[in-house]
PDB file of C-alpha atoms in Angstrom:
ATOM      1  CA  UNK A   9     138.381  69.255 215.600  1.00 87.00           C
ATOM      2  CA  UNK A  10     138.549  72.970 214.778  1.00 92.00           C
ATOM      3  CA  UNK A  11     137.025  75.180 217.458  1.00 94.00           C
ATOM      4  CA  UNK A  12     136.115  78.813 217.852  1.00 96.00           C
ATOM      5  CA  UNK A  13     137.277  79.676 221.375  1.00 97.00           C
ATOM      6  CA  UNK A  14     136.120  82.761 223.274  1.00 97.00           C
ATOM      7  CA  UNK A  15     137.745  83.744 226.566  1.00 97.00           C
ATOM      8  CA  UNK A  16     135.757  86.479 228.320  1.00 94.00           C
ATOM      9  CA  UNK A  17     138.507  87.795 230.597  1.00 88.00           C
ATOM     10  CA  UNK A  18     138.512  90.497 233.236  1.00 79.00           C
ATOM     11  CA  UNK A  19     139.869  93.285 231.013  1.00 82.00           C
ATOM     12  CA  UNK A  20     140.278  91.683 227.579  1.00 91.00           C
ATOM     13  CA  UNK A  21     138.272  89.233 225.479  1.00 95.00           C
ATOM     14  CA  UNK A  22     140.395  86.734 223.558  1.00 96.00           C
ATOM     15  CA  UNK A  23     138.968  85.079 220.450  1.00 97.00           C
ATOM     16  CA  UNK A  24     140.768  82.317 218.594  1.00 96.00           C
ATOM     17  CA  UNK A  25     140.294  79.530 216.095  1.00 95.00           C
ATOM     18  CA  UNK A  26     142.186  76.447 217.264  1.00 96.00           C
ATOM     19  CA  UNK A  27     142.694  72.923 215.983  1.00 94.00           C
ATOM     20  CA  UNK A  28     143.652  70.371 218.663  1.00 93.00           C
ATOM     21  CA  UNK A  29     145.491  73.020 220.675  1.00 94.00           C
ATOM     22  CA  UNK A  30     147.128  74.724 217.687  1.00 95.00           C
ATOM     23  CA  UNK A  31     146.202  78.393 217.339  1.00 95.00           C
ATOM     24  CA  UNK A  32     145.301  79.020 213.698  1.00 94.00           C
ATOM     25  CA  UNK A  33     144.204  82.632 214.190  1.00 94.00           C
ATOM     26  CA  UNK A  34     143.531  84.826 217.222  1.00 95.00           C
ATOM     27  CA  UNK A  35     142.758  88.352 218.299  1.00 96.00           C
ATOM     28  CA  UNK A  36     141.933  90.376 221.418  1.00 96.00           C
ATOM     29  CA  UNK A  37     139.138  92.843 222.116  1.00 95.00           C
ATOM     30  CA  UNK A  38     138.582  95.276 224.973  1.00 93.00           C
ATOM     31  CA  UNK A  39     136.048  94.168 227.561  1.00 90.00           C
ATOM     32  CA  UNK A  40     133.592  97.048 227.908  1.00 89.00           C
ATOM     33  CA  UNK A  41     131.374  95.174 230.345  1.00 86.00           C
ATOM     34  CA  UNK A  42     128.358  95.662 228.095  1.00 89.00           C
ATOM     35  CA  UNK A  43     126.207  93.250 226.136  1.00 90.00           C
ATOM     36  CA  UNK A  44     127.458  94.939 222.955  1.00 93.00           C
ATOM     37  CA  UNK A  45     130.696  92.990 223.479  1.00 92.00           C
ATOM     38  CA  UNK A  46     128.844  90.039 221.940  1.00 94.00           C
ATOM     39  CA  UNK A  47     128.506  91.917 218.662  1.00 95.00           C
ATOM     40  CA  UNK A  48     132.216  92.667 218.673  1.00 96.00           C
ATOM     41  CA  UNK A  49     132.972  88.986 219.286  1.00 96.00           C
ATOM     42  CA  UNK A  50     130.790  87.941 216.338  1.00 95.00           C
ATOM     43  CA  UNK A  51     132.577  90.426 214.053  1.00 95.00           C
ATOM     44  CA  UNK A  52     136.003  89.238 215.209  1.00 95.00           C
ATOM     45  CA  UNK A  53     135.038  85.575 214.886  1.00 93.00           C
ATOM     46  CA  UNK A  54     133.765  86.123 211.361  1.00 91.00           C
ATOM     47  CA  UNK A  55     137.124  87.558 210.325  1.00 92.00           C
ATOM     48  CA  UNK A  56     139.063  84.778 212.045  1.00 92.00           C
ATOM     49  CA  UNK A  57     136.944  82.009 210.529  1.00 85.00           C
ATOM     50  CA  UNK A  58     137.688  83.373 207.082  1.00 82.00           C
ATOM     51  CA  UNK A  59     141.412  83.184 207.895  1.00 79.00           C
ATOM     52  CA  UNK A  60     141.167  79.701 209.409  1.00 76.00           C
ATOM     53  CA  UNK A  61     138.539  78.059 207.188  1.00 74.00           C
ATOM     54  CA  UNK A  62     135.736  77.791 209.731  1.00 75.00           C
ATOM     55  CA  UNK A  63     135.182  75.675 212.840  1.00 85.00           C
ATOM     56  CA  UNK A  64     133.107  72.736 214.076  1.00 88.00           C
ATOM     57  CA  UNK A  65     132.366  73.703 217.684  1.00 93.00           C
ATOM     58  CA  UNK A  66     132.385  76.659 220.058  1.00 95.00           C
ATOM     59  CA  UNK A  67     134.113  76.947 223.433  1.00 96.00           C
ATOM     60  CA  UNK A  68     133.189  79.831 225.757  1.00 96.00           C
ATOM     61  CA  UNK A  69     134.824  80.647 229.111  1.00 96.00           C
ATOM     62  CA  UNK A  70     133.832  83.172 231.749  1.00 93.00           C
ATOM     63  CA  UNK A  71     135.127  84.048 235.222  1.00 91.00           C
ATOM     64  CA  UNK A  72     132.865  82.933 238.053  1.00 88.00           C
ATOM     65  CA  UNK A  73     130.469  80.071 238.631  1.00 92.00           C
ATOM     66  CA  UNK A  74     129.155  78.565 235.406  1.00 92.00           C
ATOM     67  CA  UNK A  75     126.167  76.242 235.273  1.00 91.00           C
ATOM     68  CA  UNK A  76     127.237  73.936 232.454  1.00 84.00           C
ATOM     69  CA  UNK A  77     123.836  72.244 232.256  1.00 85.00           C
ATOM     70  CA  UNK A  78     122.277  75.602 231.309  1.00 88.00           C
ATOM     71  CA  UNK A  79     125.304  77.129 229.596  1.00 89.00           C
ATOM     72  CA  UNK A  80     124.935  80.174 231.829  1.00 89.00           C
ATOM     73  CA  UNK A  81     126.941  82.273 234.261  1.00 90.00           C
ATOM     74  CA  UNK A  82     125.556  81.935 237.786  1.00 89.00           C
ATOM     75  CA  UNK A  83     127.638  84.527 239.642  1.00 77.00           C
ATOM     76  CA  UNK A  84     130.849  86.476 239.060  1.00 74.00           C
ATOM     77  CA  UNK A  85     130.568  89.311 241.636  1.00 69.00           C
ATOM     78  CA  UNK A  86     130.570  92.673 239.813  1.00 67.00           C
ATOM     79  CA  UNK A  87     131.609  91.140 236.470  1.00 72.00           C
ATOM     80  CA  UNK A  88     129.563  90.243 233.402  1.00 82.00           C
ATOM     81  CA  UNK A  89     126.195  91.239 234.798  1.00 84.00           C
ATOM     82  CA  UNK A  90     124.740  91.043 231.279  1.00 86.00           C
ATOM     83  CA  UNK A  91     125.697  87.356 231.049  1.00 86.00           C
ATOM     84  CA  UNK A  92     124.263  86.229 234.375  1.00 87.00           C
ATOM     85  CA  UNK A  93     121.554  83.640 233.742  1.00 89.00           C
ATOM     86  CA  UNK A  94     121.833  83.910 229.970  1.00 89.00           C
ATOM     87  CA  UNK A  95     122.173  80.666 227.991  1.00 92.00           C
ATOM     88  CA  UNK A  96     125.268  81.404 225.930  1.00 94.00           C
ATOM     89  CA  UNK A  97     124.911  78.125 224.051  1.00 93.00           C
ATOM     90  CA  UNK A  98     121.722  79.487 222.498  1.00 94.00           C
ATOM     91  CA  UNK A  99     123.542  82.701 221.622  1.00 94.00           C
ATOM     92  CA  UNK A 100     126.432  80.768 220.072  1.00 93.00           C
ATOM     93  CA  UNK A 101     124.075  78.533 218.112  1.00 92.00           C
ATOM     94  CA  UNK A 102     122.230  81.526 216.693  1.00 93.00           C
ATOM     95  CA  UNK A 103     125.392  83.512 215.985  1.00 93.00           C
ATOM     96  CA  UNK A 104     127.629  80.774 214.600  1.00 92.00           C
ATOM     97  CA  UNK A 105     125.425  77.781 213.799  1.00 91.00           C
ATOM     98  CA  UNK A 106     127.542  75.361 215.827  1.00 91.00           C
ATOM     99  CA  UNK A 107     127.197  73.575 219.190  1.00 93.00           C
ATOM    100  CA  UNK A 108     128.905  75.185 222.176  1.00 94.00           C
ATOM    101  CA  UNK A 109     130.305  74.355 225.604  1.00 95.00           C
ATOM    102  CA  UNK A 110     130.416  76.999 228.351  1.00 95.00           C
ATOM    103  CA  UNK A 111     132.990  76.638 231.124  1.00 95.00           C
ATOM    104  CA  UNK A 112     134.594  78.456 234.046  1.00 95.00           C
ATOM    105  CA  UNK A 113     137.820  80.080 232.857  1.00 95.00           C
ATOM    106  CA  UNK A 114     140.107  78.509 235.481  1.00 97.00           C
ATOM    107  CA  UNK A 115     138.803  75.025 234.716  1.00 97.00           C
ATOM    108  CA  UNK A 116     139.405  75.686 231.027  1.00 97.00           C
ATOM    109  CA  UNK A 117     142.949  76.887 231.773  1.00 97.00           C
ATOM    110  CA  UNK A 118     143.683  73.755 233.813  1.00 98.00           C
ATOM    111  CA  UNK A 119     142.379  71.527 231.035  1.00 97.00           C
ATOM    112  CA  UNK A 120     144.479  73.451 228.523  1.00 97.00           C
ATOM    113  CA  UNK A 121     147.722  73.123 230.462  1.00 98.00           C
ATOM    114  CA  UNK A 122     147.243  69.422 231.268  1.00 98.00           C
ATOM    115  CA  UNK A 123     146.333  68.647 227.645  1.00 97.00           C
ATOM    116  CA  UNK A 124     148.684  70.855 225.641  1.00 97.00           C
ATOM    117  CA  UNK A 125     150.781  72.951 228.029  1.00 96.00           C
ATOM    118  CA  UNK A 126     153.137  72.890 231.006  1.00 97.00           C
ATOM    119  CA  UNK A 127     151.576  69.861 232.744  1.00 98.00           C
ATOM    120  CA  UNK A 128     150.817  67.542 229.823  1.00 97.00           C
ATOM    121  CA  UNK A 129     149.744  64.120 231.006  1.00 95.00           C
ATOM    122  CA  UNK A 130     149.008  65.112 234.598  1.00 98.00           C
ATOM    123  CA  UNK A 131     145.763  63.571 235.847  1.00 98.00           C
ATOM    124  CA  UNK A 132     145.858  65.071 239.354  1.00 98.00           C
ATOM    125  CA  UNK A 133     146.527  68.789 239.288  1.00 98.00           C
ATOM    126  CA  UNK A 134     145.428  72.133 240.664  1.00 98.00           C
ATOM    127  CA  UNK A 135     145.726  75.573 239.114  1.00 98.00           C
ATOM    128  CA  UNK A 136     145.960  78.997 240.736  1.00 98.00           C
ATOM    129  CA  UNK A 137     145.638  82.068 238.486  1.00 96.00           C
ATOM    130  CA  UNK A 138     146.797  85.341 240.030  1.00 95.00           C
ATOM    131  CA  UNK A 139     145.284  88.515 238.632  1.00 90.00           C
ATOM    132  CA  UNK A 140     142.396  90.887 239.271  1.00 88.00           C
ATOM    133  CA  UNK A 141     141.099  88.107 241.509  1.00 91.00           C
ATOM    134  CA  UNK A 142     142.384  84.605 242.204  1.00 96.00           C
ATOM    135  CA  UNK A 143     140.961  81.801 240.103  1.00 95.00           C
ATOM    136  CA  UNK A 144     141.477  78.129 240.879  1.00 98.00           C
ATOM    137  CA  UNK A 145     140.551  74.721 239.498  1.00 98.00           C
ATOM    138  CA  UNK A 146     141.212  71.090 240.379  1.00 98.00           C
ATOM    139  CA  UNK A 147     141.489  67.814 238.506  1.00 98.00           C
ATOM    140  CA  UNK A 148     141.463  64.339 240.078  1.00 98.00           C
ATOM    141  CA  UNK A 149     141.988  61.102 238.153  1.00 97.00           C
ATOM    142  CA  UNK A 150     141.771  63.069 234.915  1.00 96.00           C
ATOM    143  CA  UNK A 151     138.361  64.566 235.747  1.00 96.00           C
ATOM    144  CA  UNK A 152     137.785  68.283 236.212  1.00 96.00           C
ATOM    145  CA  UNK A 153     135.998  68.737 239.521  1.00 97.00           C
ATOM    146  CA  UNK A 154     132.637  70.493 239.350  1.00 95.00           C
ATOM    147  CA  UNK A 155     130.555  69.262 242.275  1.00 94.00           C
ATOM    148  CA  UNK A 156     126.791  69.172 242.762  1.00 93.00           C
ATOM    149  CA  UNK A 157     126.319  72.853 241.810  1.00 92.00           C
ATOM    150  CA  UNK A 158     129.430  73.550 239.706  1.00 93.00           C
ATOM    151  CA  UNK A 159     131.287  75.215 242.608  1.00 95.00           C
ATOM    152  CA  UNK A 160     133.906  72.519 243.308  1.00 97.00           C
ATOM    153  CA  UNK A 161     137.542  73.485 242.941  1.00 97.00           C
ATOM    154  CA  UNK A 162     137.039  77.026 241.649  1.00 97.00           C
ATOM    155  CA  UNK A 163     136.734  78.903 244.953  1.00 96.00           C
ATOM    156  CA  UNK A 164     140.290  78.350 246.187  1.00 97.00           C
ATOM    157  CA  UNK A 165     140.865  82.093 246.013  1.00 97.00           C
ATOM    158  CA  UNK A 166     138.258  82.367 248.745  1.00 97.00           C
ATOM    159  CA  UNK A 167     140.051  80.129 251.208  1.00 96.00           C
ATOM    160  CA  UNK A 168     140.385  82.144 254.414  1.00 97.00           C
ATOM    161  CA  UNK A 169     144.029  83.017 255.030  1.00 97.00           C
ATOM    162  CA  UNK A 170     143.486  85.754 257.657  1.00 97.00           C
ATOM    163  CA  UNK A 171     140.645  85.491 260.188  1.00 97.00           C
ATOM    164  CA  UNK A 172     140.975  89.203 260.951  1.00 96.00           C
ATOM    165  CA  UNK A 173     141.580  90.185 257.348  1.00 96.00           C
ATOM    166  CA  UNK A 174     139.730  92.555 255.041  1.00 97.00           C
ATOM    167  CA  UNK A 175     136.219  91.846 253.764  1.00 97.00           C
ATOM    168  CA  UNK A 176     135.903  90.162 250.387  1.00 95.00           C
ATOM    169  CA  UNK A 177     133.277  90.892 247.763  1.00 90.00           C
ATOM    170  CA  UNK A 178     132.167  87.256 248.109  1.00 91.00           C
ATOM    171  CA  UNK A 179     130.843  87.953 251.621  1.00 92.00           C
ATOM    172  CA  UNK A 180     133.677  86.248 253.499  1.00 96.00           C
ATOM    173  CA  UNK A 181     136.567  87.946 255.320  1.00 97.00           C
ATOM    174  CA  UNK A 182     140.287  87.357 254.922  1.00 98.00           C
ATOM    175  CA  UNK A 183     140.055  85.441 251.648  1.00 98.00           C
ATOM    176  CA  UNK A 184     143.324  84.955 249.757  1.00 98.00           C
ATOM    177  CA  UNK A 185     141.838  87.147 247.029  1.00 97.00           C
ATOM    178  CA  UNK A 186     140.912  89.878 249.501  1.00 98.00           C
ATOM    179  CA  UNK A 187     144.455  89.860 250.881  1.00 98.00           C
ATOM    180  CA  UNK A 188     146.578  89.419 247.751  1.00 97.00           C
ATOM    181  CA  UNK A 189     145.124  90.234 244.330  1.00 96.00           C
ATOM    182  CA  UNK A 190     145.164  93.172 241.953  1.00 94.00           C
ATOM    183  CA  UNK A 191     142.038  94.674 243.492  1.00 93.00           C
ATOM    184  CA  UNK A 192     143.523  94.155 246.970  1.00 96.00           C
ATOM    185  CA  UNK A 193     146.720  95.881 245.852  1.00 96.00           C
ATOM    186  CA  UNK A 194     144.764  98.954 244.783  1.00 94.00           C
ATOM    187  CA  UNK A 195     143.302  99.114 248.293  1.00 95.00           C
ATOM    188  CA  UNK A 196     146.759  98.681 249.831  1.00 96.00           C
ATOM    189  CA  UNK A 197     148.246 101.419 247.651  1.00 95.00           C
ATOM    190  CA  UNK A 198     145.452 103.823 248.600  1.00 94.00           C
ATOM    191  CA  UNK A 199     146.140 103.178 252.286  1.00 95.00           C
ATOM    192  CA  UNK A 200     149.962 103.261 252.183  1.00 95.00           C
ATOM    193  CA  UNK A 201     151.654 106.413 250.910  1.00 94.00           C
ATOM    194  CA  UNK A 202     155.112 104.819 250.924  1.00 95.00           C
ATOM    195  CA  UNK A 203     153.924 101.883 248.847  1.00 95.00           C
ATOM    196  CA  UNK A 204     152.166 104.236 246.433  1.00 94.00           C
ATOM    197  CA  UNK A 205     155.314 106.328 246.066  1.00 93.00           C
ATOM    198  CA  UNK A 206     157.477 103.262 245.446  1.00 94.00           C
ATOM    199  CA  UNK A 207     155.196 101.936 242.723  1.00 93.00           C
ATOM    200  CA  UNK A 208     155.149 105.385 241.081  1.00 87.00           C
ATOM    201  CA  UNK A 209     158.948 105.550 240.823  1.00 59.00           C
ATOM    202  CA  UNK A 210     158.805 105.096 237.065  1.00 55.00           C
ATOM    203  CA  UNK A 211     157.256 108.526 236.824  1.00 54.00           C
ATOM    204  CA  UNK A 212     153.662 107.377 236.475  1.00 50.00           C
ATOM    205  CA  UNK A 213     151.490 108.621 239.360  1.00 49.00           C
ATOM    206  CA  UNK A 214     149.789 105.677 241.029  1.00 45.00           C
ATOM    207  CA  UNK A 215     146.521 107.600 241.093  1.00 44.00           C
ATOM    208  CA  UNK A 216     146.615 107.877 237.292  1.00 48.00           C
ATOM    209  CA  UNK A 217     147.501 104.269 236.491  1.00 60.00           C
ATOM    210  CA  UNK A 218     146.401 101.593 238.946  1.00 77.00           C
ATOM    211  CA  UNK A 219     149.352  99.298 239.702  1.00 88.00           C
ATOM    212  CA  UNK A 220     149.164  95.573 239.122  1.00 91.00           C
ATOM    213  CA  UNK A 221     150.859  92.542 240.612  1.00 94.00           C
ATOM    214  CA  UNK A 222     153.537  92.735 237.923  1.00 91.00           C
ATOM    215  CA  UNK A 223     154.459  96.227 239.131  1.00 92.00           C
ATOM    216  CA  UNK A 224     154.619  95.020 242.725  1.00 95.00           C
ATOM    217  CA  UNK A 225     157.149  92.294 241.949  1.00 94.00           C
ATOM    218  CA  UNK A 226     159.189  94.483 239.640  1.00 93.00           C
ATOM    219  CA  UNK A 227     159.834  96.638 242.739  1.00 94.00           C
ATOM    220  CA  UNK A 228     160.225  93.725 245.156  1.00 95.00           C
ATOM    221  CA  UNK A 229     163.703  94.841 246.276  1.00 95.00           C
ATOM    222  CA  UNK A 230     162.422  98.231 247.431  1.00 96.00           C
ATOM    223  CA  UNK A 231     162.117  98.181 251.257  1.00 97.00           C
ATOM    224  CA  UNK A 232     158.830 100.057 250.927  1.00 96.00           C
ATOM    225  CA  UNK A 233     157.450  97.232 248.785  1.00 97.00           C
ATOM    226  CA  UNK A 234     159.107  94.124 250.258  1.00 97.00           C
ATOM    227  CA  UNK A 235     156.656  93.659 253.188  1.00 97.00           C
ATOM    228  CA  UNK A 236     153.697  93.671 250.783  1.00 97.00           C
ATOM    229  CA  UNK A 237     155.435  91.189 248.485  1.00 97.00           C
ATOM    230  CA  UNK A 238     156.075  88.896 251.455  1.00 97.00           C
ATOM    231  CA  UNK A 239     152.460  89.135 252.612  1.00 98.00           C
ATOM    232  CA  UNK A 240     151.155  88.319 249.136  1.00 98.00           C
ATOM    233  CA  UNK A 241     153.440  85.314 248.762  1.00 98.00           C
ATOM    234  CA  UNK A 242     152.363  83.976 252.152  1.00 98.00           C
ATOM    235  CA  UNK A 243     148.692  84.424 251.276  1.00 98.00           C
ATOM    236  CA  UNK A 244     149.122  82.613 247.951  1.00 98.00           C
ATOM    237  CA  UNK A 245     151.065  79.808 249.600  1.00 98.00           C
ATOM    238  CA  UNK A 246     148.322  79.356 252.208  1.00 98.00           C
ATOM    239  CA  UNK A 247     145.740  79.030 249.436  1.00 98.00           C
ATOM    240  CA  UNK A 248     147.899  76.488 247.598  1.00 98.00           C
ATOM    241  CA  UNK A 249     148.419  74.470 250.780  1.00 98.00           C
ATOM    242  CA  UNK A 250     144.630  74.371 251.207  1.00 98.00           C
ATOM    243  CA  UNK A 251     144.205  73.152 247.627  1.00 98.00           C
ATOM    244  CA  UNK A 252     146.899  70.505 248.080  1.00 98.00           C
ATOM    245  CA  UNK A 253     145.356  69.255 251.308  1.00 98.00           C
ATOM    246  CA  UNK A 254     141.960  69.043 249.624  1.00 97.00           C
ATOM    247  CA  UNK A 255     142.935  67.493 246.275  1.00 98.00           C
ATOM    248  CA  UNK A 256     146.402  65.853 246.669  1.00 98.00           C
ATOM    249  CA  UNK A 257     147.761  66.954 243.256  1.00 98.00           C
ATOM    250  CA  UNK A 258     150.902  65.713 241.524  1.00 98.00           C
ATOM    251  CA  UNK A 259     151.540  69.213 240.141  1.00 98.00           C
ATOM    252  CA  UNK A 260     150.488  72.793 240.945  1.00 98.00           C
ATOM    253  CA  UNK A 261     150.137  75.229 238.039  1.00 98.00           C
ATOM    254  CA  UNK A 262     150.608  78.893 238.992  1.00 98.00           C
ATOM    255  CA  UNK A 263     149.543  81.310 236.290  1.00 96.00           C
ATOM    256  CA  UNK A 264     148.800  84.975 235.605  1.00 92.00           C
ATOM    257  CA  UNK A 265     150.697  88.003 234.341  1.00 88.00           C
ATOM    258  CA  UNK A 266     152.728  88.245 237.553  1.00 92.00           C
ATOM    259  CA  UNK A 267     154.451  85.010 236.524  1.00 92.00           C
ATOM    260  CA  UNK A 268     156.591  87.063 234.191  1.00 88.00           C
ATOM    261  CA  UNK A 269     158.501  87.335 237.475  1.00 90.00           C
ATOM    262  CA  UNK A 270     158.443  83.551 237.933  1.00 93.00           C
ATOM    263  CA  UNK A 271     162.116  83.528 238.871  1.00 93.00           C
ATOM    264  CA  UNK A 272     161.256  85.528 241.969  1.00 92.00           C
ATOM    265  CA  UNK A 273     157.800  84.109 242.686  1.00 95.00           C
ATOM    266  CA  UNK A 274     158.136  80.341 242.196  1.00 96.00           C
ATOM    267  CA  UNK A 275     161.186  79.554 244.395  1.00 97.00           C
ATOM    268  CA  UNK A 276     159.801  81.423 247.410  1.00 97.00           C
ATOM    269  CA  UNK A 277     156.279  80.108 246.834  1.00 97.00           C
ATOM    270  CA  UNK A 278     157.586  76.544 246.546  1.00 98.00           C
ATOM    271  CA  UNK A 279     159.555  76.945 249.775  1.00 98.00           C
ATOM    272  CA  UNK A 280     156.490  78.222 251.643  1.00 98.00           C
ATOM    273  CA  UNK A 281     154.128  75.588 250.265  1.00 98.00           C
ATOM    274  CA  UNK A 282     156.458  72.639 250.852  1.00 98.00           C
ATOM    275  CA  UNK A 283     157.266  73.924 254.333  1.00 98.00           C
ATOM    276  CA  UNK A 284     153.622  74.045 255.424  1.00 98.00           C
ATOM    277  CA  UNK A 285     152.109  70.899 253.890  1.00 98.00           C
ATOM    278  CA  UNK A 286     151.003  67.976 256.054  1.00 97.00           C
ATOM    279  CA  UNK A 287     154.070  65.954 257.017  1.00 97.00           C
ATOM    280  CA  UNK A 288     153.362  62.946 254.784  1.00 97.00           C
ATOM    281  CA  UNK A 289     151.888  64.930 251.894  1.00 97.00           C
ATOM    282  CA  UNK A 290     153.582  64.778 248.509  1.00 97.00           C
ATOM    283  CA  UNK A 291     155.520  67.977 247.757  1.00 98.00           C
ATOM    284  CA  UNK A 292     154.293  68.712 244.214  1.00 98.00           C
ATOM    285  CA  UNK A 293     156.340  70.838 241.834  1.00 98.00           C
ATOM    286  CA  UNK A 294     155.026  74.327 241.117  1.00 98.00           C
ATOM    287  CA  UNK A 295     155.118  75.124 237.394  1.00 98.00           C
ATOM    288  CA  UNK A 296     153.989  78.018 235.234  1.00 97.00           C
ATOM    289  CA  UNK A 297     152.661  78.083 231.637  1.00 97.00           C
ATOM    290  CA  UNK A 298     154.924  79.245 228.834  1.00 94.00           C
ATOM    291  CA  UNK A 299     152.085  81.408 227.481  1.00 93.00           C
ATOM    292  CA  UNK A 300     149.520  81.919 230.271  1.00 93.00           C
ATOM    293  CA  UNK A 301     147.482  84.255 228.079  1.00 92.00           C
ATOM    294  CA  UNK A 302     146.576  81.252 225.894  1.00 94.00           C
ATOM    295  CA  UNK A 303     145.759  78.689 228.624  1.00 96.00           C
ATOM    296  CA  UNK A 304     142.001  79.238 228.490  1.00 96.00           C
ATOM    297  CA  UNK A 305     141.859  79.084 224.690  1.00 97.00           C
ATOM    298  CA  UNK A 306     143.832  75.824 224.768  1.00 97.00           C
ATOM    299  CA  UNK A 307     141.425  74.370 227.315  1.00 97.00           C
ATOM    300  CA  UNK A 308     138.384  75.339 225.293  1.00 97.00           C
ATOM    301  CA  UNK A 309     139.965  73.694 222.265  1.00 97.00           C
ATOM    302  CA  UNK A 310     140.462  70.539 224.335  1.00 96.00           C
ATOM    303  CA  UNK A 311     136.866  70.628 225.583  1.00 95.00           C
ATOM    304  CA  UNK A 312     135.515  70.837 222.045  1.00 94.00           C
ATOM    305  CA  UNK A 313     137.923  68.164 220.766  1.00 91.00           C
ATOM    306  CA  UNK A 314     136.848  65.834 223.593  1.00 85.00           C
ATOM    307  CA  UNK A 315     133.290  66.427 222.407  1.00 72.00           C
ATOM    308  CA  UNK A 316     132.441  67.976 225.759  1.00 69.00           C
ATOM    309  CA  UNK A 317     129.438  69.421 223.952  1.00 59.00           C
ATOM    310  CA  UNK A 318     125.676  69.125 224.428  1.00 56.00           C
TER     311      UNK A 318
END
C-alpha cells in the first residue's frame, strides 16, 4: 500500500511517499513551529504525489503523547502548541482525501526498524532516540505498547537517573533527558566555560551556534569534554537498563544523529548496560539504524500497510 508519510520532527519536517517501506519520493521542510507548516506540508505532498503516482493512506507522527483514538497530540512540552488537541485525521482527510493514522514518533520509528530496518523480525524490542530530547518506545510480543492513556513505553527519557539532578520540563527532576540531551547540553555549555571553549575549537563560537550531541562526541578525546561524555553515556545506560527491566527486550535500538559516532557510543553503552542489568536478565544487543533519519517514515509506511487506520 502506498502511503504519504509526514514526520513532524523537532527541527525539520520530513515528507515522503512510501510503498511497503520503499521510499518513492521524499523531501524535508523547516519546522517553523507555526500552523502555517501545514500549508507547506500540503504543497510538498502535492509535488511528491505527482512524482510517485499518489497514495492510499496517510501516516502522521509527532513528538509527545498522541491520543490515537482522537488523532490528536495531547502534550509535547513546548513543541507543536498549534497541534495540541487538534484532530489531524480530519485535517489529512480534508487536505488529501485519504484516511490517516496519527502516532507518536518514537513508536513509529520502532515499528519502522522492526519491520524494515535494523531489527527486522524482532517482536520484543525497545528504542531510545537521542536528540533534542530522548524519545523511547517498546514492543512486546509484536505489539507496540500504548497503555490506558497512550503513555506506555514512550516516557523512558523521563526515567529518573539522578535524584539530585536538574529539573526537567516534564515536572520531574533528574530525568535522563534533563541530564543528557541536546537541550541539557546547551545548559551545560552555558555553565562550563572550558566545555564551551572545547566545543568552539572549530572556530565557531558556541554562543553563535548551539552545539549538539554530535559535536560533543566528535570532541570526546578532549579532557575538557570527556567528563561530560562519560556522564551522558551513564545517563543513557541507566535509562536503557530501566527499559530492559520493564520490558525484557531481545534487542535495543539506539538512534539519533549522535549515532554517527556509533563506534564510540555503542561499545561503551553496551558495556554499561550489560554490567548493570539484573543478574539473570538477558543481555540484549544494542543496534543502530543504517538511516535513522528515515525510521519514522518507515514506521508510518508500516502502520498504513498494516491497515492501522480508522
